[in-house]
PDB file of C-alpha atoms in Angstrom:
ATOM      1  CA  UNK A 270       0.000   0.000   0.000  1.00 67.00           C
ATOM      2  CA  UNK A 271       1.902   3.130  -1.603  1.00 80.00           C
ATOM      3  CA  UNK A 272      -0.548   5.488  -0.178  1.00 93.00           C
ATOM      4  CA  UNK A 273       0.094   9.014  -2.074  1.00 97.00           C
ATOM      5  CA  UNK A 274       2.926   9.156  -4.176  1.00 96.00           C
ATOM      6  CA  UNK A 275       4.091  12.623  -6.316  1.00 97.00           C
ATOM      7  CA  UNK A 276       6.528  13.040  -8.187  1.00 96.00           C
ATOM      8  CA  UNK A 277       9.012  14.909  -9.168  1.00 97.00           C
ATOM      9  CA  UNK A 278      10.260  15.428  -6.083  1.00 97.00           C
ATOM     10  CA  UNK A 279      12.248  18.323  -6.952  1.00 97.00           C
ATOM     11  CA  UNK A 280      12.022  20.830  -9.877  1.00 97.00           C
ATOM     12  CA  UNK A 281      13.951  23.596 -11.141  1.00 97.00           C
ATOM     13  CA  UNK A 282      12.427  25.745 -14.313  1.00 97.00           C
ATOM     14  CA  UNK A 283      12.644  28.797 -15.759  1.00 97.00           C
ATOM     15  CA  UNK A 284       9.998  31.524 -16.278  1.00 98.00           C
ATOM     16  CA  UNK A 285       7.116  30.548 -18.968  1.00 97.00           C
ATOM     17  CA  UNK A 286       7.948  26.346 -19.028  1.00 97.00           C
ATOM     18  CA  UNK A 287       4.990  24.369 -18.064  1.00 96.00           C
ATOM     19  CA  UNK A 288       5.126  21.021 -16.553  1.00 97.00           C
ATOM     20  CA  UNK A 289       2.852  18.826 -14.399  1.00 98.00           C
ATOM     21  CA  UNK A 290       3.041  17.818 -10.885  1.00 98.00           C
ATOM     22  CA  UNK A 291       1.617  13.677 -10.864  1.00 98.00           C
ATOM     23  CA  UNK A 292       0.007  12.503  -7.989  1.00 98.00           C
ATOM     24  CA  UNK A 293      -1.910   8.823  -7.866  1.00 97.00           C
ATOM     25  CA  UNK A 294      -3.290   7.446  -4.503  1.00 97.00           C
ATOM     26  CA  UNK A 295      -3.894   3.663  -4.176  1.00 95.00           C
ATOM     27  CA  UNK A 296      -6.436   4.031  -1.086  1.00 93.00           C
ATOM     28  CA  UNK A 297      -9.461   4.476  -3.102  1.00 93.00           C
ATOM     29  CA  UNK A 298     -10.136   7.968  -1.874  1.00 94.00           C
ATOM     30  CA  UNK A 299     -12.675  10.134  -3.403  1.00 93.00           C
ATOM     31  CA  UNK A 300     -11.147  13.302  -2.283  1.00 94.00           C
ATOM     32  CA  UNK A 301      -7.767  14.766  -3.443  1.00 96.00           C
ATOM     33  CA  UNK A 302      -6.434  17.862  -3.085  1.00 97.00           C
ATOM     34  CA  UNK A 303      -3.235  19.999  -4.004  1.00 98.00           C
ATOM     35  CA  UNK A 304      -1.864  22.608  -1.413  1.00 98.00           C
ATOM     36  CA  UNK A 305       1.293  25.127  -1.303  1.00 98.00           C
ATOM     37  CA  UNK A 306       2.982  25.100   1.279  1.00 97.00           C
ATOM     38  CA  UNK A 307       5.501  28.488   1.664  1.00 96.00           C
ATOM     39  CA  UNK A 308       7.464  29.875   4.682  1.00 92.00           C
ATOM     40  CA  UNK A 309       5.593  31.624   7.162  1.00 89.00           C
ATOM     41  CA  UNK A 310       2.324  30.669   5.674  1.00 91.00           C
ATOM     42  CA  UNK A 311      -0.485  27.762   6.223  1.00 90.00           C
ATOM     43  CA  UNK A 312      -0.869  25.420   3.933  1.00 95.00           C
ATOM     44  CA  UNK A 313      -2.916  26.888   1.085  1.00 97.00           C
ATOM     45  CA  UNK A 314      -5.580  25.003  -1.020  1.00 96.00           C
ATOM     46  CA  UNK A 315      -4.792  25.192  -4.910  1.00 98.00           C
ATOM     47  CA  UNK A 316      -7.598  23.089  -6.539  1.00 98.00           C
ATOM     48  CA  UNK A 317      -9.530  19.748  -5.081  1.00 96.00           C
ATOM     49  CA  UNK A 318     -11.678  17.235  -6.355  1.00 95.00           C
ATOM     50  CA  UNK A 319     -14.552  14.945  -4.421  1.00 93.00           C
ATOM     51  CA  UNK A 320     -14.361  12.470  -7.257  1.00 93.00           C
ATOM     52  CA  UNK A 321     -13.563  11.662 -10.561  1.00 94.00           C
ATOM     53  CA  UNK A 322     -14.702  13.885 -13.471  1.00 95.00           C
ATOM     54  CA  UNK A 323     -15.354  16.511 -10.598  1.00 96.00           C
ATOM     55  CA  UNK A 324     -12.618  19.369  -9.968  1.00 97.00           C
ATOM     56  CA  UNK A 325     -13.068  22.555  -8.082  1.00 96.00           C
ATOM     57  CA  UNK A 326     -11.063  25.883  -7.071  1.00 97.00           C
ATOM     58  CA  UNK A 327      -9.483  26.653  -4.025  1.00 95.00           C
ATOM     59  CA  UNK A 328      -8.147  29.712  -2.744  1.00 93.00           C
ATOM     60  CA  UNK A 329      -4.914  30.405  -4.564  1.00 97.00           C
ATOM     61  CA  UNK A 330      -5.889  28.778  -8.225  1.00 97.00           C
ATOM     62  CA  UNK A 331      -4.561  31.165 -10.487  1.00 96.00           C
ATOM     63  CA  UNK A 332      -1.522  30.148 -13.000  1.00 96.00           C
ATOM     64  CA  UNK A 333      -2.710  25.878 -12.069  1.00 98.00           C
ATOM     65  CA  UNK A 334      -4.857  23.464 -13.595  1.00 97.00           C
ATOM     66  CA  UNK A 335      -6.125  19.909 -12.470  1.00 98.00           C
ATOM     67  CA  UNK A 336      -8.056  17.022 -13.693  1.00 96.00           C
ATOM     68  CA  UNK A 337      -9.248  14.318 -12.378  1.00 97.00           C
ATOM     69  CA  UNK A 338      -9.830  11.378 -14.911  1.00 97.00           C
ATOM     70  CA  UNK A 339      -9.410   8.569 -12.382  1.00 96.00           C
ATOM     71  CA  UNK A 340     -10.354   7.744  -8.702  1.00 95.00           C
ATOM     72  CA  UNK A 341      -6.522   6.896  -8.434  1.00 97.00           C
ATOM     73  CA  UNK A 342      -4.930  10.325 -10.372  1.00 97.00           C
ATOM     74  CA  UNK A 343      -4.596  14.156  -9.858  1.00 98.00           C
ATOM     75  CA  UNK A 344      -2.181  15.904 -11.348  1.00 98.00           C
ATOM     76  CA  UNK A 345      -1.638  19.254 -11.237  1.00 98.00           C
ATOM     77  CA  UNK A 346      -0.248  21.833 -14.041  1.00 98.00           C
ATOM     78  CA  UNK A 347       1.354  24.890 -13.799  1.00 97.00           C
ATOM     79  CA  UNK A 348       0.372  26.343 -17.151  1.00 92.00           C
ATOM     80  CA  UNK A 349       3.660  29.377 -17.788  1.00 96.00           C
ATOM     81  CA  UNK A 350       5.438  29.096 -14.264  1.00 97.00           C
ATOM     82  CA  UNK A 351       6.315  32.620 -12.556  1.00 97.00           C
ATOM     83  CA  UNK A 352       8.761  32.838  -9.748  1.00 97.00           C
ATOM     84  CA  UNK A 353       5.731  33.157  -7.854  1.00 97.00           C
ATOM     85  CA  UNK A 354       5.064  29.419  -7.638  1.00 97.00           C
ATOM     86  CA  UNK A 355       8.238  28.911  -6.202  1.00 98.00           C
ATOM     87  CA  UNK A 356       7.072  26.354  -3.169  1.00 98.00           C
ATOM     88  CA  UNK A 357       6.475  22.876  -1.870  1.00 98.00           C
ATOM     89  CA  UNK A 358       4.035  21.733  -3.328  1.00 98.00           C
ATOM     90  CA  UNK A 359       1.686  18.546  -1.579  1.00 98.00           C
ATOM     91  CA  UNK A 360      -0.890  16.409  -3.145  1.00 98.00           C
ATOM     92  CA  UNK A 361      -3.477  14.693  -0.106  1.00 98.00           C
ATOM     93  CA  UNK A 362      -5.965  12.656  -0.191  1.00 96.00           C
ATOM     94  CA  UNK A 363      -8.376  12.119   2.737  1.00 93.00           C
ATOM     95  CA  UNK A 364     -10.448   9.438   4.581  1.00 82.00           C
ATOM     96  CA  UNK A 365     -13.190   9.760   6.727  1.00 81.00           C
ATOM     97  CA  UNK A 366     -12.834   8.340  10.619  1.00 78.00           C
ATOM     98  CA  UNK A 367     -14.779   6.699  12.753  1.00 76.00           C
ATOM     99  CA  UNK A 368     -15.657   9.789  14.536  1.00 76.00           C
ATOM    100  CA  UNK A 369     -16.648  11.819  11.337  1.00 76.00           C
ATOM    101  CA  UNK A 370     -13.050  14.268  10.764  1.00 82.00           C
ATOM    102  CA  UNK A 371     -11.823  14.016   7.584  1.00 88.00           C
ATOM    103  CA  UNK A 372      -7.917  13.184   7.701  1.00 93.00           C
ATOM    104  CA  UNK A 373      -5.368  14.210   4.974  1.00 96.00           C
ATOM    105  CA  UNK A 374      -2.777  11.674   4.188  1.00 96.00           C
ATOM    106  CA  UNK A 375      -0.568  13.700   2.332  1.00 97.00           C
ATOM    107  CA  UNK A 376       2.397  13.129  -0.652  1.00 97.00           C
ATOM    108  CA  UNK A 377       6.181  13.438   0.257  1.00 97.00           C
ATOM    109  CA  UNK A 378       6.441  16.852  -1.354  1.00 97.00           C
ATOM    110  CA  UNK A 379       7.354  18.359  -4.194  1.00 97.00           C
ATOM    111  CA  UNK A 380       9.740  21.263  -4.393  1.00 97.00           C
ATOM    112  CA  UNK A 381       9.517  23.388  -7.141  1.00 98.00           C
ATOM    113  CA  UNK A 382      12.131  26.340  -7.913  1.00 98.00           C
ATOM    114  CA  UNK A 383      11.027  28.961 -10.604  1.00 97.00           C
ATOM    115  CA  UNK A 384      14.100  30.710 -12.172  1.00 97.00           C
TER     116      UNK A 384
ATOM    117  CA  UNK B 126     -11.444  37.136   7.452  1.00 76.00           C
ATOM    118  CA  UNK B 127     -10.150  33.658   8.575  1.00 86.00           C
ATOM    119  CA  UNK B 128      -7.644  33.147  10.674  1.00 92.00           C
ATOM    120  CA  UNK B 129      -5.180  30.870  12.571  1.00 96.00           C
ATOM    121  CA  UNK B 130      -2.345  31.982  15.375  1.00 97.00           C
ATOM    122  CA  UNK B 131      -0.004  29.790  16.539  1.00 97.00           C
ATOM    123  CA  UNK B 132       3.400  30.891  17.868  1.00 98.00           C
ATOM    124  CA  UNK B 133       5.881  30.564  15.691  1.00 97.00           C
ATOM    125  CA  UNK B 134       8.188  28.941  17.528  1.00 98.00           C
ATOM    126  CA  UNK B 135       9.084  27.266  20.693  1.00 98.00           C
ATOM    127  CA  UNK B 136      11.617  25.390  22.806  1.00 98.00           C
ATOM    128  CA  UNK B 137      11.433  22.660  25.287  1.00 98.00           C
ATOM    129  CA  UNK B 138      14.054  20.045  26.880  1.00 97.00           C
ATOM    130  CA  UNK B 139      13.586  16.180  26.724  1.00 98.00           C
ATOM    131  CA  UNK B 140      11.523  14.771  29.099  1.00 98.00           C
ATOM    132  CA  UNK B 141       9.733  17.919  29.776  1.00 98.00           C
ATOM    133  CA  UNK B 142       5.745  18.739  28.877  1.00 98.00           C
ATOM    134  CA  UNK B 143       5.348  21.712  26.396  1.00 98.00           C
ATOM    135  CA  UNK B 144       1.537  23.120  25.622  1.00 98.00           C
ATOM    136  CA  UNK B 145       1.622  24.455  21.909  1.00 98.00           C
ATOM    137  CA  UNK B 146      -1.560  27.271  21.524  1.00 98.00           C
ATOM    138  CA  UNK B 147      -4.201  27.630  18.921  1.00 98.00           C
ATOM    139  CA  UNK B 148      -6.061  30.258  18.233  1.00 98.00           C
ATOM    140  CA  UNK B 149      -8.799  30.601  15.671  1.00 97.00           C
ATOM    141  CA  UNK B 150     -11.741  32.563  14.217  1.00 96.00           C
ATOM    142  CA  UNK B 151     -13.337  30.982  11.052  1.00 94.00           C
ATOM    143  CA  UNK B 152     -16.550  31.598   9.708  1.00 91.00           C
ATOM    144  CA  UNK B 153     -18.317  28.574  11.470  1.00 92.00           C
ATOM    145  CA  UNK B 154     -16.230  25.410  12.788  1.00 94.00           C
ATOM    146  CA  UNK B 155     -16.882  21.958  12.079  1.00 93.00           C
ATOM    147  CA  UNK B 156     -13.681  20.427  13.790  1.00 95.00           C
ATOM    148  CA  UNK B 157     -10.144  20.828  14.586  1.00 97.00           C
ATOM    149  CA  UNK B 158      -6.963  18.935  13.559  1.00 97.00           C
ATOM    150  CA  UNK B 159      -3.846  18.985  14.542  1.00 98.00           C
ATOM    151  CA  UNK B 160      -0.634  17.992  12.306  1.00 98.00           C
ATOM    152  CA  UNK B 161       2.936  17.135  12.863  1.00 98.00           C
ATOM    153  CA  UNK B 162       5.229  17.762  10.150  1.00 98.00           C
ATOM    154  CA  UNK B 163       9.066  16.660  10.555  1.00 97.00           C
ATOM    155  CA  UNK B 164      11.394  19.119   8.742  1.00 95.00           C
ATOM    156  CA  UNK B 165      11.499  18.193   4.607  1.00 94.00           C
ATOM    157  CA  UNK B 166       8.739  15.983   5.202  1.00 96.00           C
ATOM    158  CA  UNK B 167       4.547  15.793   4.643  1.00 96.00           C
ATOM    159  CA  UNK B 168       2.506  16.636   7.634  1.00 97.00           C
ATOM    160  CA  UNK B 169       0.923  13.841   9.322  1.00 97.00           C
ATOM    161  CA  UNK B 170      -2.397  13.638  10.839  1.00 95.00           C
ATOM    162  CA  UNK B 171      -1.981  13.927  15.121  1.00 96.00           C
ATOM    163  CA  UNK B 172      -5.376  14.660  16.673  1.00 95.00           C
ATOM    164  CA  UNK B 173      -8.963  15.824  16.031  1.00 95.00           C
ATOM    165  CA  UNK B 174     -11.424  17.933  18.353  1.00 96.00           C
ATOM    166  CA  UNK B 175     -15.091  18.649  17.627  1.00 95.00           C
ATOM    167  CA  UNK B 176     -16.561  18.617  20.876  1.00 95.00           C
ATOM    168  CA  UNK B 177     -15.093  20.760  23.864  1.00 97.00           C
ATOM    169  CA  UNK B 178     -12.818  18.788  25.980  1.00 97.00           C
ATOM    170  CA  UNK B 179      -9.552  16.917  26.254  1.00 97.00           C
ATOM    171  CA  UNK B 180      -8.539  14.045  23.584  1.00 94.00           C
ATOM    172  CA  UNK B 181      -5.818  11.838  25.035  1.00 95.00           C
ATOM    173  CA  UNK B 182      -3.291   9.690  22.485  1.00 92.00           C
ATOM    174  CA  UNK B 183      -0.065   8.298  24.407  1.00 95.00           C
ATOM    175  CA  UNK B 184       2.044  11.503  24.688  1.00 97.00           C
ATOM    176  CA  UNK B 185      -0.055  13.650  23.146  1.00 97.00           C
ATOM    177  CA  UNK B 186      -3.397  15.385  24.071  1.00 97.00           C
ATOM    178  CA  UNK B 187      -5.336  17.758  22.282  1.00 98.00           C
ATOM    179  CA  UNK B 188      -7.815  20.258  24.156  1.00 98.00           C
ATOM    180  CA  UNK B 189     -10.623  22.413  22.215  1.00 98.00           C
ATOM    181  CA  UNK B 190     -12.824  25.091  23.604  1.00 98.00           C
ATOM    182  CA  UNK B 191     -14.693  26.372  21.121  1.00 97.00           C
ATOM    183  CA  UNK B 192     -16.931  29.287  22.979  1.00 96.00           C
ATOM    184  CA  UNK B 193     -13.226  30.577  23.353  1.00 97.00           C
ATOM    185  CA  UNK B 194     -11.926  29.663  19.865  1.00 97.00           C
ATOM    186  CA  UNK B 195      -8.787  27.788  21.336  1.00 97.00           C
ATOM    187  CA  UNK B 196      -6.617  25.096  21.312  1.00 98.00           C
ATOM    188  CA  UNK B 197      -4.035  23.449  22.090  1.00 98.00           C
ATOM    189  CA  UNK B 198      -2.201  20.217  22.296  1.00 98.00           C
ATOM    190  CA  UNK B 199       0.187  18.734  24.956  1.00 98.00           C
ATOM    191  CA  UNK B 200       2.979  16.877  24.656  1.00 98.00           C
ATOM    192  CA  UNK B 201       4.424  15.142  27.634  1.00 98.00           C
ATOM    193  CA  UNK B 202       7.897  13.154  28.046  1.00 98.00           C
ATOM    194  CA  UNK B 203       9.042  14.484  24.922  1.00 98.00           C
ATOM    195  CA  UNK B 204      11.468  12.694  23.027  1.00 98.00           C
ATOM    196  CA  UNK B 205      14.431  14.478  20.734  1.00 97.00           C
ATOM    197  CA  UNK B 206      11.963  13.027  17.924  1.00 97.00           C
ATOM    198  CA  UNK B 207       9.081  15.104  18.616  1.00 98.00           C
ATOM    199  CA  UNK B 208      11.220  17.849  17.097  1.00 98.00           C
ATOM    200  CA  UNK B 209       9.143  18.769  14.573  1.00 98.00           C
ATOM    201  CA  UNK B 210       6.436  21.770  13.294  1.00 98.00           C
ATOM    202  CA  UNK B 211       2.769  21.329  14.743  1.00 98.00           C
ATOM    203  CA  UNK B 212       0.175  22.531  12.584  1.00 98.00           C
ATOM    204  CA  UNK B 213      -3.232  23.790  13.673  1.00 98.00           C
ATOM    205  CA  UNK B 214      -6.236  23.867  11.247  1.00 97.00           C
ATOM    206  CA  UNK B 215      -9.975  24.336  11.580  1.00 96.00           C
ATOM    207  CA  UNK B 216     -12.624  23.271   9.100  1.00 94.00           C
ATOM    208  CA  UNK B 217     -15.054  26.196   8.740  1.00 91.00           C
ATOM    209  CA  UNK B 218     -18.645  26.367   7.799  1.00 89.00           C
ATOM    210  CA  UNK B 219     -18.436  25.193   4.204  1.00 86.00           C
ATOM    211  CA  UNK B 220     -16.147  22.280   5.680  1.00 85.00           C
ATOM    212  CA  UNK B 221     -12.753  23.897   4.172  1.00 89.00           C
ATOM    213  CA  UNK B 222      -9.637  23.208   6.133  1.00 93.00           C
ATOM    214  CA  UNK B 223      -7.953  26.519   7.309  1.00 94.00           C
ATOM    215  CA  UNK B 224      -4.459  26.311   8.450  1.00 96.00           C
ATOM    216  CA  UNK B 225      -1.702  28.139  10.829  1.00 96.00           C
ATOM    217  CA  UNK B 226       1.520  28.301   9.663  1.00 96.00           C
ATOM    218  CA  UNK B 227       2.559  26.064  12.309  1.00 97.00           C
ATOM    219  CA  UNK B 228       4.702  26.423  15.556  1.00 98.00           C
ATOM    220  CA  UNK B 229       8.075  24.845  15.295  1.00 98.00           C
ATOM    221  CA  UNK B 230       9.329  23.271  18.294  1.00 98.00           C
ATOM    222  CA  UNK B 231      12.867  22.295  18.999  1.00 98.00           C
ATOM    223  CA  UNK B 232      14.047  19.766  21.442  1.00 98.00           C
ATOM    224  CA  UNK B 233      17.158  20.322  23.590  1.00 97.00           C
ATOM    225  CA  UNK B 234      18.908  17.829  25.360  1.00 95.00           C
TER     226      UNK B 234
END
């Protein structure tokens, strides 16, 4: 059982590339999520997704996209990266408990460096 | 707004108890969770309060008041392990997770 696995794990690029972030889950969660994470800051939601074919915008969505073709996959895409989107960025996907809260397993990480 | 304080940072020695605050106001609150999240590493899930009280786990407790909007979660007999950043979040009215930026605490020996 992988659990959430991202990759790259590190990035460097230069201003205007594009690439995608993966992310696949093998927990059969329905919700998935991408969040920045930057110093001095919470962790801030980019885009989600409660299920497959369903994708929604968080509160710092500008310059990403996201799909979600598959229970299992959610990757994310920085369109033309800025130096702005330098960050660690986490994929989660979450589970409900026994007692109702809704926990995030989250990805290792993935550090991106805009040049 | 929203919004989460946590100190930034704090020290404590090994063996010792520490208390690490939360305080929020979100528009509505549907539950509390706290995170621990080694350094270079993803945050892992520690504790969750939706009623008032005390939540016991081994070392670690987790206390909510929520006609006070606070926090906070104990660690006892701390280990040089538990250094680490602690992150509070709240899930607000429309169930979306708001987070602090976290209080990191070091461990001296």
């Amino acid at each position: 059982n992988a659990g959430v696995t991202q990759t790259p794990k590190f990035q460097v690029l230069k201003t205007g590339q594009s690439m995608t972030l993966q992310c696949a889950q093998d927990m059969n969660h329905e919700y998935m999520s991408w969040y920045r994470q930057d110093p001095g800051m919470g962790l801030r939601l980019i885009h989600y997704s409660v299920g497959a074919g369903i994708t929604d915008q968080g509160e710092v969505p500008n310059g990403y996209n996201v799909s979600r073709s598959t229970t299992e996959d959610f990757p994310l895409r920085l369109l033309s990266a800025a130096p702005s989107q330098t960050s660690v960025y986490f994929c989660a996907s979450s589970y409900t408990t026994g007692s109702g809260a809704n926990v995030l397993t989250f990805g290792a990480g993935s550090r991106l460096t805009v040049l | 707004g929203q919004n989460i304080d946590q100190p930034t940072e704090m020290t404590a020695t090994e063996g010792a108890i520490v208390q690490i605050n939360c305080t929020y106001q979100t528009s509505g609150f549907n539950g509390l969770f706290w995170y621990q999240q080694h350094a270079g590493e993803a945050p892992t899930f520690l504790s969750y309060n939706v009623l008032d009280g005390l939540e016991e786990k081994g070392r670690f407790s987790s206390f909510l008041s929520r006609s006070k909007g606070y926090s906070y979660l104990l660690l006892k007999e701390l280990q040089m392990k538990d250094s680490a950043s602690y992150l509070c979040a709240v899930t607000d009215s429309n169930y979306q997770l708001i987070w602090g930026a976290g209080t990191k605490l070091i461990i001296k020996p």
